[in-house]
Amino acid sequence: MKDQYVHIAVRRVPYTADKPYTYRVPPALRGSVSPGMRVTVPFGGGNRKREGFTLSLADSTPLQGKAIKDIASLLDAEPVLNDGQLRLALWMRDRFFCTSYQALHTMLPSGMWYDWEAGVGVRRMKDKTALQAELAVSAEEALSFDMGRPSPAQREVLELLCDAGSAPVRDIYYLTGTSRRTLNALEAKGLISLFEVPVFTPPRLSTPAEPITLSTEQQAAFERCAQALDTRQPACGLLYGVTGSGKTNVYIRLVEKALSEGGGAIVLVPEIALTPQLLSLFSAHFGGKAALLHSALSMGERLSEWKRIREGTATVVLGTRSAVFAPVCDLRLIILDEEQEGTYRSAESPRYHAREVAKFRCVQHRATLLFGSATPSVESYQQASQGQIFLCRLDTRYNQQALPEVKIVNLRDERKFGNDTTISQTLHGEMVQNLQNGEQTVLLLNRRGHHKMMICPECGQNPGCPRCSVPLAYHSANGRLMCHYCGFSSKYDGECGDCGGKLIPLGAGTQLVAEELAGLFPDTEILRMDTDTTGGRGAHEKLLDRFRKKGIPFLIGTQMVAKGLDFPNVTLVGVLCADTALNIDDFRAGERAFSLITQVIGRAGRGDKPGRAVIQTYTPDHPVILTAAAQDYDRFVQDEAALRQIQSYPPYASMTRLTLFSQKQDDVLRAGLRVLGWIERSKCDGLMRVLGPAPDRIVRLNTRFRYHILLLHENKPAVRRLIQGVLTAFPGDKRNKGVGLFADANP
């Protein structure tokens, strides 16, 4: 019998050694192997079993005559990935500087890696609460931990969490056979964090919804998008609509059209936990045809939903970033709601952006891609303005109400007149009026905790995180100083550790605002919405449900309150410190600040009553503040695009960030200079501008020092080959031992 060979993408192969590995199909498995299946293979000198994906089959190989190993076993009876997904993975490898296995692995739910072992799938948790574990560092750092070699059991737990992000501890015990002792050891090393969460229960289907009636503007937008769907050719468009213009109604009608013609659709949202009303709405319109894919589901639940999608039982998928890979049958439509949000980018390898993956999938399936936002990204709006993608506008609110009236308050004047609270006199007066009218108020402060930091007036020192280069924030709820990056905390005793002086607070957080509101309105119920109050599964929905049903007057929160809230009785919004979002070392800071302020202002006046907003700021003349107050997106994007063009930042150039990290700062700097030398000696001088090496905004994060090199370049294959060459050569230089390097495209 003639031999048959298969090319395989193998797990845990470093980027430097990533390639298709050739194996022989043993006679017992002949005829059972197809591309897109998972297998186990012997790998390396010790022939340890590793998982892999089959990429292609061949009847011959140039390696004939050499010792070619056999596949050990099949993990699937049929392919779990199709040819289109295999091609997508190869494109992701080139575009996002990851291995083929990482790209393929990202497309599947984490529970699949344990379903075949258990035979009956991953068990669902039925406890009222469960202990949860999640990585406290990046996946690269977890698997390159150099403060003592992790045991095999510890490494298995880290690999599972690298795949899943977080998982119930009972799942970890069941799937890895490890113990609490192993988890405690990893927690002590700062690699994972453990916390209790309520167990998530999937939402029940809502009562069937009434048919949607579109306004004249919405109907025009729907018809333009429907034309693109009818062509059955790849198309991309932007639905730009002011807050409250009813973009969701257009989405639903488009999904209905795609389904009525036998196709499927994917609708992506930035954070599923922040959009409970959207979940309910889609359940009401599509019933059992709707599937959910997001991090609030257990691994077993995600696997079950994935199987429903793959089998064609579910034809419309609502989810977060990773839902862009959903195996929807006959995909006709992908929608990215709030397409400008940074949560559409993955922070771990593969560092993909859902927008770019969606574009590739729509070309593959001859489908339509629709971006939707009240504050589109500069890149998308420029493409629409230049005719590269089609543009639909919704310039009026669905309820015909005017956009909220906005007042700007100069906080420097408040301080001059002795007001040291977070609530200005103007805002306080508006809140009193709202309370008297029985209307609700939403307040935004994008900083949780009680105070941003504590400082000693005697010696000028402030308690800092021992693992990160950031000050510790004071949390009054537990009386502790906490790091918002690595989770470190220590008991607060009010004294300076250096000189014994009394610490004083600087900078307000949501906890302090809630306390101030309780003093100003002593008999009024107040809700606070931040990561400290919404840590449990379903906590967002419960909190917002109370706000809606009980008509609680005041809701104070971080950026969570800026998106996805549609409450008719909210007539007042207060932005307590608009400067917080502006004072960030990032060329997109202005864009993010404008989006955040505009989005939260848009929460007011969505019912029959007019809306008002108060923006508090120390820089009332800042162009971003002024354009956000006027809700003049066209003026903002014109100014922002001009500034980007002068600086040669995206969309006028592509950007790649090379990040180096190590526990030794000097090693990072020296390695960065070597990388810089390699780049400068390349033949890509005319295609790029190089900045750095420079420290990251938080130079030390969880004991690792981080520096980066920014490449501003043309989107050319020669540049990608250069970056791939740097990533491949870097580990081979012995001088770089102990230093990690990864690339992030358009960060």
PDB file of C-alpha atoms in Angstrom, residues 10-19 21 43 50 93 97-102 727-728 731:
ATOM      1  CA  VAL A  10       2.061  21.436  15.953  1.00  0.00           C
ATOM      2  CA  ARG A  11       1.230  22.948  19.328  1.00  0.00           C
ATOM      3  CA  ARG A  12       3.827  24.780  21.475  1.00  0.00           C
ATOM      4  CA  VAL A  13       6.225  25.270  18.595  1.00  0.00           C
ATOM      5  CA  PRO A  14       7.996  28.643  18.965  1.00  0.00           C
ATOM      6  CA  TYR A  15       7.592  31.262  16.260  1.00  0.00           C
ATOM      7  CA  THR A  16      11.204  30.672  15.214  1.00  0.00           C
ATOM      8  CA  ALA A  17      10.474  27.014  14.363  1.00  0.00           C
ATOM      9  CA  ASP A  18       6.942  27.393  13.043  1.00  0.00           C
ATOM     10  CA  LYS A  19       6.342  25.429   9.838  1.00  0.00           C
ATOM     11  CA  TYR A  21       5.715  19.299  10.011  1.00  0.00           C
ATOM     12  CA  PHE A  43       7.404  15.483  18.658  1.00  0.00           C
ATOM     13  CA  ARG A  50       1.621  16.976  21.244  1.00  0.00           C
ATOM     14  CA  ARG A  93       0.166  34.051  10.696  1.00  0.00           C
ATOM     15  CA  PHE A  97       3.087  37.479  13.575  1.00  0.00           C
ATOM     16  CA  CYS A  98       1.789  34.348  15.307  1.00  0.00           C
ATOM     17  CA  THR A  99       2.225  30.622  14.694  1.00  0.00           C
ATOM     18  CA  SER A 100      -0.183  28.689  12.499  1.00  0.00           C
ATOM     19  CA  TYR A 101      -1.286  26.622  15.485  1.00  0.00           C
ATOM     20  CA  GLN A 102      -2.086  29.726  17.545  1.00  0.00           C
ATOM     21  CA  LEU A 727      11.247  37.783  15.546  1.00  0.00           C
ATOM     22  CA  THR A 728      12.923  34.656  14.187  1.00  0.00           C
ATOM     23  CA  PRO A 731      15.945  34.118  20.317  1.00  0.00           C
TER      24      PRO A 731
END
